[in-house]
Amino acid sequence: RVFLVADNNTYGVAGRDIEHILTSAGCAIKKLVYYRKGELVPDERAIGEFLTSYERDTDVIVTVGSGVLCDISKYMSFMLDTPLIMVATAPSMDGYASVVSAFILKDTKISLKSLPPKVIIADTDIIREAPMDMIWAGLGDMLGKYSSLRDWKLANIVVQEYYCDVVRKMVELSLDRCVENVELFAKRDEKAIGYLMEGLILVGIAMSFVGNSRPA
């Protein structure tokens, strides 16, 4: 019993195909497709739509999308104690595997505890066709690790904050791969986009290892 979550953009990109695959495999599908004229906002309305569409006997949530859909689904997976499979549609942010979700509640942006997905699927044939602005956003997110890692080291020196060289090296390796292939992003090169997506996921894992957002 699958609860399939998408929006009016991501359903057309991959959600419809995934629904067909799951139905053909004998899965019972209940779906929520968020329809918005503008951008989907992670607010009370979005949470309400999720809850009113969700059924208690659901075995797994399968979400097709990126930032906002990922944040909503990670939080609802945590609150409803239902495992989440995330199918990424864009290499746009580093929150896929993180343990927090960003929401706008009562007109205030806050972070809420959540759980990372059990599975993250990132098909390069899909994510490299994402809007170019979303690819640049993900690359910018990775480049920001230059300053975040140094901020983290400074916090260790000045106030003896916990610091882990293994985690630092993990993030730096991912960052180096992106920088070495930076000229290929404009061409939507599969290898470069793959390195970017891998890096964005690993940074989320790094945050979960440390227990805060310092590596990011």
Rosetta silent file (secondary structure, phi, psi, omega in degrees, C-alpha in Angstrom):
SEQUENCE: RVFLVADNNTYGVAGRDIEHILTSAGCAIKKLVYYRKGELVPDERAIGEFLTSYERDTDVIVTVGSGVLCDISKYMSFMLDTPLIMVATAPSMDGYASVVSAFILKDTKISLKSLPPKVIIADTDIIREAPMDMIWAGLGDMLGKYSSLRDWKLANIVVQEYYCDVVRKMVELSLDRCVENVELFAKRDEKAIGYLMEGLILVGIAMSFVGNSRPA
SCORE:     score description
SCORE:     0.000 S_00000001
   1 L     0.000  110.587 -172.203    0.000    0.000    0.000 S_00000001
   2 E  -110.595  133.255  170.823    1.792    3.061   -1.345 S_00000001
   3 E  -102.360  107.781 -175.894    1.056    6.715   -0.675 S_00000001
   4 E   -94.696  126.565 -176.460    2.437    8.527   -3.742 S_00000001
   5 E  -121.609  132.971  177.539    3.216   12.235   -3.322 S_00000001
   6 E  -156.971 -179.336  169.053    4.096   14.716   -6.091 S_00000001
   7 E  -122.956 -179.000 -173.991    3.126   18.149   -7.367 S_00000001
   8 L   -65.910  -15.460  174.156    1.714   19.255  -10.698 S_00000001
   9 L   -89.572  -51.757 -173.702    5.258   19.548  -12.106 S_00000001
  10 H   -72.886  -22.967  176.865    6.958   16.427  -10.732 S_00000001
  11 H   -63.582  -41.552  178.280    3.998   14.170  -11.424 S_00000001
  12 H   -71.745  -33.058 -178.590    4.483   14.789  -15.146 S_00000001
  13 H   -68.392  -46.652 -175.978    8.278   14.489  -14.919 S_00000001
  14 H  -147.937  -20.535 -174.359    8.354   11.084  -13.198 S_00000001
  15 H   -61.214  -42.228 -179.146    5.339   10.561  -10.947 S_00000001
  16 H   -63.176  -42.363  178.692    3.048    9.181  -13.618 S_00000001
  17 H   -64.616  -41.326  179.842    5.660    6.654  -14.736 S_00000001
  18 H   -65.649  -40.286  176.764    6.332    5.592  -11.151 S_00000001
  19 H   -59.396  -42.399  179.102    2.619    5.176  -10.514 S_00000001
  20 H   -64.601  -43.529  179.245    2.407    2.914  -13.569 S_00000001
  21 H   -60.352  -46.662 -177.346    5.432    0.860  -12.455 S_00000001
  22 H   -68.199  -41.153  178.433    4.029    0.386   -8.951 S_00000001
  23 H   -63.565  -41.424  178.888    0.527   -0.431  -10.157 S_00000001
  24 H   -64.495  -27.128  179.214    1.933   -2.977  -12.604 S_00000001
  25 L   -85.166    0.840  176.786    3.827   -4.574   -9.708 S_00000001
  26 L    93.412   10.291  179.097    0.575   -5.050   -7.807 S_00000001
  27 L   -78.641  142.765  172.404    0.863   -2.128   -5.379 S_00000001
  28 L   -86.321  125.742 -173.152   -2.269   -0.386   -4.159 S_00000001
  29 E  -110.601  128.793  165.058   -1.817    3.342   -4.816 S_00000001
  30 E  -119.259  129.641 -173.298   -3.258    6.288   -2.951 S_00000001
  31 E  -127.951  154.004  172.949   -1.847    9.543   -4.275 S_00000001
  32 E  -127.880  117.981  174.208   -1.588   13.214   -3.443 S_00000001
  33 E  -114.299  111.639  178.706   -0.665   15.626   -6.211 S_00000001
  34 E   -71.517  125.438  176.497   -0.254   19.180   -4.944 S_00000001
  35 L  -109.735  120.509  178.223   -1.682   21.656   -7.446 S_00000001
  36 L  -137.089  143.751  173.119   -0.415   25.231   -7.198 S_00000001
  37 L   -73.669  -36.819  175.826   -0.340   28.097   -9.691 S_00000001
  38 L  -106.374 -145.321 -178.778    2.909   29.292   -8.139 S_00000001
  39 L   -81.407  146.755  173.529    5.427   27.491   -5.953 S_00000001
  40 L   -72.232  129.794 -179.444    4.409   24.924   -3.362 S_00000001
  41 L  -107.129  133.508  179.030    4.983   26.345    0.135 S_00000001
  42 L   -79.537   77.941 -173.923    5.748   24.011    3.084 S_00000001
  43 L  -126.765 -169.811 -178.104    3.038   25.457    5.321 S_00000001
  44 H   -60.242  -36.856  179.437   -0.048   24.472    7.298 S_00000001
  45 H   -62.577  -44.575 -179.531   -2.098   24.040    4.132 S_00000001
  46 H   -63.396  -42.085  177.743    0.407   21.582    2.670 S_00000001
  47 H   -62.854  -43.440  179.943    0.494   19.559    5.897 S_00000001
  48 H   -61.004  -43.214  178.518   -3.308   19.510    6.015 S_00000001
  49 H   -62.886  -37.501  178.826   -3.593   18.247    2.443 S_00000001
  50 H   -62.941  -49.916 -175.256   -1.099   15.509    3.235 S_00000001
  51 H   -65.597  -38.407 -177.761   -2.981   14.345    6.343 S_00000001
  52 H   -75.177  -17.119  178.038   -6.415   14.378    4.734 S_00000001
  53 H   -95.560  -23.884 -175.932   -5.168   12.277    1.796 S_00000001
  54 L   -73.259  143.116  176.691   -3.072    9.826    3.827 S_00000001
  55 L  -114.366  142.531 -170.857   -4.563    6.485    4.926 S_00000001
  56 L   -63.919  -25.502 -177.908   -3.574    4.777    8.161 S_00000001
  57 L   -88.972   15.234  179.211   -2.825    1.393    6.568 S_00000001
  58 L   -63.675  134.777  177.673   -0.110    2.883    4.326 S_00000001
  59 L   -90.980  -34.820 -175.855    3.061    0.765    4.166 S_00000001
  60 E  -154.612  143.560  172.350    5.368    3.267    2.485 S_00000001
  61 E   -96.826  130.452  174.765    5.401    6.869    1.260 S_00000001
  62 E  -119.014  113.599 -176.948    6.926    7.393   -2.190 S_00000001
  63 E  -111.438  133.705 -179.076    7.610   11.057   -2.945 S_00000001
  64 E  -112.939  111.241 -178.402    8.625   12.372   -6.353 S_00000001
  65 E   161.108 -159.779  179.639   10.274   15.794   -6.228 S_00000001
  66 L  -132.465 -124.410 -166.074   12.995   17.847   -4.588 S_00000001
  67 H   -47.132  -71.034 -173.450   13.251   20.536   -1.873 S_00000001
  68 H   -65.966  -45.837  179.044    9.771   21.355   -0.551 S_00000001
  69 H   -61.633  -37.036  176.874    8.238   17.966   -1.312 S_00000001
  70 H   -64.667  -46.782 -179.509   11.228   16.309    0.344 S_00000001
  71 H   -60.770  -47.448  179.803   10.913   18.466    3.472 S_00000001
  72 H   -59.927  -46.923 -173.971    7.182   17.835    3.819 S_00000001
  73 H   -70.212  -38.081  177.699    7.537   14.098    3.278 S_00000001
  74 H   -61.833  -42.579 -179.517   10.499   13.624    5.634 S_00000001
  75 H   -67.371  -44.748 -178.938    8.602   15.347    8.414 S_00000001
  76 H   -68.492  -34.232  174.676    5.361   13.465    7.777 S_00000001
  77 H   -59.617  -42.939  178.068    7.291   10.179    7.562 S_00000001
  78 H   -65.722  -47.416 -176.479    8.711   10.934   11.007 S_00000001
  79 H   -69.330  -34.832 -176.684    5.386   12.006   12.525 S_00000001
  80 H   -95.581   -2.455  179.413    3.383    9.118   11.018 S_00000001
  81 L    55.306   47.086  179.733    6.100    6.492   11.569 S_00000001
  82 L  -125.661  127.709 -178.139    5.912    5.425    7.922 S_00000001
  83 L   -62.821  150.271 -176.135    9.066    4.754    5.848 S_00000001
  84 E  -119.980  133.577  167.000    9.822    7.101    2.973 S_00000001
  85 E  -110.641  125.093 -177.200   11.286    6.450   -0.479 S_00000001
  86 E  -107.707  122.503  175.316   12.417    9.663   -2.158 S_00000001
  87 E  -105.328  107.195 -174.875   12.655    9.881   -5.943 S_00000001
  88 E   -74.415  140.678  176.082   14.683   13.011   -6.716 S_00000001
  89 L  -115.786   -3.766  179.770   13.792   15.164   -9.711 S_00000001
  90 L  -157.569  142.040  175.604   16.465   17.861   -9.342 S_00000001
  91 L   -88.976   63.913 -164.871   19.997   18.215   -7.881 S_00000001
  92 L  -108.192  -11.798 -175.616   18.939   21.446   -6.217 S_00000001
  93 L  -161.721  166.958 -174.045   19.645   21.176   -2.472 S_00000001
  94 L  -103.794   19.085 -175.020   21.469   19.178    0.204 S_00000001
  95 L   -95.269    2.920 -176.404   18.485   18.229    2.362 S_00000001
  96 L   -55.541  -42.431 -175.009   17.605   14.859    0.834 S_00000001
  97 L  -110.468   12.900 -177.991   19.324   12.877    3.600 S_00000001
  98 L   -80.822  168.721 -176.219   19.278   15.442    6.418 S_00000001
  99 L  -104.328   17.371  175.625   17.425   15.043    9.734 S_00000001
 100 E  -133.774  157.954  175.988   15.573   18.369    9.607 S_00000001
 101 E  -129.556  139.680  179.108   12.871   19.874    7.405 S_00000001
 102 E   -92.115  130.293  177.996   12.294   23.549    6.645 S_00000001
 103 E  -131.524  160.660  170.082    8.746   24.854    7.034 S_00000001
 104 E  -117.728  101.269 -177.408    6.976   28.197    7.002 S_00000001
 105 E  -119.369  132.010 -174.432    4.468   28.056    9.858 S_00000001
 106 L    53.211   41.281  177.706    2.570   31.107   11.093 S_00000001
 107 L    63.195   20.580  179.885    4.545   33.091    8.491 S_00000001
 108 E  -125.734  131.136  178.366    7.835   32.145   10.176 S_00000001
 109 E   -79.361  124.033 -179.122   10.521   29.911    8.688 S_00000001
 110 E  -136.850  162.610  175.159   11.493   27.167   11.118 S_00000001
 111 E  -109.390  134.407 -179.962   13.286   23.816   11.074 S_00000001
 112 E  -119.650  144.929  177.874   11.546   20.708   12.390 S_00000001
 113 E   -61.719  137.828  177.095   13.031   17.350   13.321 S_00000001
 114 L  -147.041 -175.876  176.470   12.440   14.714   10.670 S_00000001
 115 L  -120.841  141.771  176.517   13.879   11.426    9.438 S_00000001
 116 L   -69.218  159.722  178.158   15.826   10.886    6.223 S_00000001
 117 L   -63.118  154.762  172.607   14.324    8.568    3.602 S_00000001
 118 L   -71.615  -32.180 -178.626   15.033    4.837    3.740 S_00000001
 119 E  -139.244  136.843  172.244   15.868    5.015    0.029 S_00000001
 120 E  -121.116  120.977  178.904   16.871    7.909   -2.241 S_00000001
 121 E  -108.932  123.652  179.509   16.624    7.282   -5.984 S_00000001
 122 L  -130.627   92.151 -179.861   18.314    9.796   -8.268 S_00000001
 123 L   -79.464  118.081 -176.066   18.127    8.770  -11.923 S_00000001
 124 H   -63.989  -25.444  176.024   20.596   10.936  -13.843 S_00000001
 125 H   -64.729  -27.300  178.664   18.379   10.777  -16.943 S_00000001
 126 H   -87.842  -52.569 -170.263   15.747   12.617  -14.888 S_00000001
 127 H   -70.109  -27.692  179.460   17.774   15.005  -12.729 S_00000001
 128 L   -75.206  -10.518  175.009   20.010   16.304  -15.511 S_00000001
 129 L   -96.084    7.405  176.392   16.866   17.521  -17.318 S_00000001
 130 L   -63.653  157.137  175.463   15.825   19.661  -14.333 S_00000001
 131 L   -51.871  139.719 -174.306   15.499   23.424  -14.914 S_00000001
 132 H   -59.132  -33.648  178.127   18.987   24.916  -15.196 S_00000001
 133 H   -59.378  -34.268 -179.070   18.306   27.268  -12.281 S_00000001
 134 H   -74.178  -34.092  175.851   17.840   24.218  -10.035 S_00000001
 135 H   -67.086  -44.399  177.483   21.131   22.713  -11.189 S_00000001
 136 H   -63.028  -35.949  178.926   22.947   26.011  -10.497 S_00000001
 137 H   -62.239  -43.587  178.399   21.242   26.158   -7.083 S_00000001
 138 H   -64.711  -40.500  177.355   22.616   22.729   -6.206 S_00000001
 139 H   -64.390  -42.507  176.612   26.095   23.674   -7.397 S_00000001
 140 H   -60.695  -38.453  177.361   25.913   26.880   -5.359 S_00000001
 141 H   -60.995  -42.489  178.710   24.865   24.821   -2.353 S_00000001
 142 H   -67.635  -42.672 -179.125   27.961   22.659   -2.767 S_00000001
 143 H   -62.378  -27.421  177.509   30.305   25.624   -3.265 S_00000001
 144 L   -63.916  -14.503 -179.747   29.012   27.032    0.034 S_00000001
 145 H   -69.232  -21.958  175.300   30.790   24.149    1.769 S_00000001
 146 H   -55.775  -46.956 -178.120   34.092   26.027    1.353 S_00000001
 147 H   -79.169  -36.680 -176.596   32.950   28.546    3.951 S_00000001
 148 H   -65.426  -39.990  179.550   30.904   26.172    6.117 S_00000001
 149 H   -65.725  -35.230  178.697   33.817   23.790    6.680 S_00000001
 150 H   -74.811  -36.040  173.747   36.067   26.690    7.661 S_00000001
 151 H   -59.971  -41.362 -179.432   33.401   28.128    9.953 S_00000001
 152 H   -63.211  -44.535  178.771   33.175   24.710   11.586 S_00000001
 153 H   -64.359  -40.042  176.962   36.944   24.540   12.108 S_00000001
 154 H   -60.974  -41.064  178.690   36.951   28.051   13.583 S_00000001
 155 H   -63.474  -33.670  176.457   34.211   27.026   16.025 S_00000001
 156 H   -67.458  -41.590 -178.623   36.377   24.098   17.045 S_00000001
 157 H   -70.741  -43.383 -171.776   39.399   26.352   17.631 S_00000001
 158 H   -81.192  -44.899 -175.548   37.561   29.174   19.410 S_00000001
 159 H  -123.818   18.233  176.750   34.961   27.366   21.538 S_00000001
 160 L    55.543   35.589  175.579   36.129   23.728   21.251 S_00000001
 161 L   -66.020  146.945  179.801   33.045   22.683   19.299 S_00000001
 162 L   -55.752  138.613 -177.802   33.061   19.042   18.195 S_00000001
 163 L  -142.173  140.578 -176.602   34.895   18.546   14.897 S_00000001
 164 L  -130.913  116.547  179.823   35.361   15.431   12.770 S_00000001
 165 H   -66.943  -31.823  179.839   38.068   15.083   10.120 S_00000001
 166 H   -64.192  -45.259  178.620   36.367   12.059    8.568 S_00000001
 167 H   -65.423  -42.490  178.393   33.199   14.033    7.909 S_00000001
 168 H   -57.368  -46.100 -178.748   35.233   17.006    6.622 S_00000001
 169 H   -64.961  -35.998  179.222   37.073   14.784    4.151 S_00000001
 170 H   -62.296  -44.785 -179.980   33.805   13.218    2.998 S_00000001
 171 H   -70.008  -42.689 -179.083   32.353   16.643    2.180 S_00000001
 172 H   -62.834  -38.759  178.603   35.602   17.929    0.623 S_00000001
 173 H   -60.907  -44.602  179.079   35.850   14.900   -1.679 S_00000001
 174 H   -64.847  -40.954  179.608   32.339   15.546   -2.981 S_00000001
 175 H   -64.679  -44.098 -179.832   33.066   19.253   -3.376 S_00000001
 176 H   -60.433  -41.093  179.722   36.318   18.607   -5.265 S_00000001
 177 H   -61.792  -38.868  178.871   34.554   16.324   -7.751 S_00000001
 178 H   -67.143  -44.400 -177.672   32.015   19.044   -8.512 S_00000001
 179 H   -66.446  -38.958  179.996   34.664   21.738   -8.969 S_00000001
 180 H   -63.616  -24.540 -177.635   36.807   19.518  -11.205 S_00000001
 181 L  -112.655   19.366 -169.835   33.824   19.063  -13.537 S_00000001
 182 H   -60.128  -32.617 -177.605   32.344   22.557  -13.223 S_00000001
 183 H   -72.003  -12.338 -176.421   32.565   23.360  -16.938 S_00000001
 184 H   -90.967  -11.360 -176.546   30.371   20.354  -17.775 S_00000001
 185 H   -65.248  -39.072 -179.321   27.288   21.448  -15.826 S_00000001
 186 H   -63.532  -22.293  178.884   26.104   23.839  -18.533 S_00000001
 187 H   -91.703    2.521 -177.234   26.119   20.859  -20.921 S_00000001
 188 L    57.173   37.235 -177.815   24.004   18.804  -18.481 S_00000001
 189 L   -61.003  132.146 -174.562   26.784   16.223  -18.510 S_00000001
 190 H   -62.673  -41.907 -179.306   25.617   12.988  -16.879 S_00000001
 191 H   -64.288  -46.999 -179.196   28.856   12.369  -14.975 S_00000001
 192 H   -63.188  -44.967  179.308   29.037   15.911  -13.577 S_00000001
 193 H   -63.713  -35.599  176.755   25.361   15.910  -12.565 S_00000001
 194 H   -63.330  -43.729  176.728   25.898   12.525  -10.936 S_00000001
 195 H   -61.938  -39.782  179.702   28.784   13.886   -8.848 S_00000001
 196 H   -63.508  -47.790 -178.586   26.641   16.864   -7.828 S_00000001
 197 H   -64.054  -41.809  177.747   23.714   14.717   -6.733 S_00000001
 198 H   -59.736  -43.590  179.231   26.008   12.335   -4.873 S_00000001
 199 H   -62.742  -43.085 -179.412   27.602   15.273   -3.076 S_00000001
 200 H   -64.151  -36.450  177.568   24.276   16.793   -2.073 S_00000001
 201 H   -71.452  -43.625 -178.941   23.124   13.479   -0.618 S_00000001
 202 H   -63.703  -33.698  177.674   26.423   12.848    1.198 S_00000001
 203 H   -64.293  -39.110  175.751   26.309   16.299    2.795 S_00000001
 204 H   -62.215  -41.117  176.745   22.921   15.407    4.284 S_00000001
 205 H   -64.070  -39.922  178.074   24.422   12.190    5.636 S_00000001
 206 H   -59.776  -41.622  177.750   27.337   14.198    7.028 S_00000001
 207 H   -62.713  -38.095 -179.908   24.907   16.427    8.914 S_00000001
 208 H   -70.539  -32.396  175.364   23.199   13.382   10.402 S_00000001
 209 H   -62.640  -44.702 -174.900   26.585   11.992   11.510 S_00000001
 210 H   -81.395  -30.286 -179.704   27.480   15.216   13.324 S_00000001
 211 L    92.081    6.981  175.374   23.981   15.981   14.596 S_00000001
 212 L  -154.751 -176.364 -173.941   23.881   19.553   13.269 S_00000001
 213 L   -94.136   11.483 -177.476   24.304   21.534   10.039 S_00000001
 214 L   -53.329  -43.613 -178.688   27.971   22.516   10.518 S_00000001
 215 L   -65.257  -14.291 -175.633   29.284   20.437    7.565 S_00000001
 216 L  -109.745    0.000    0.000   26.823   22.225    5.263 S_00000001
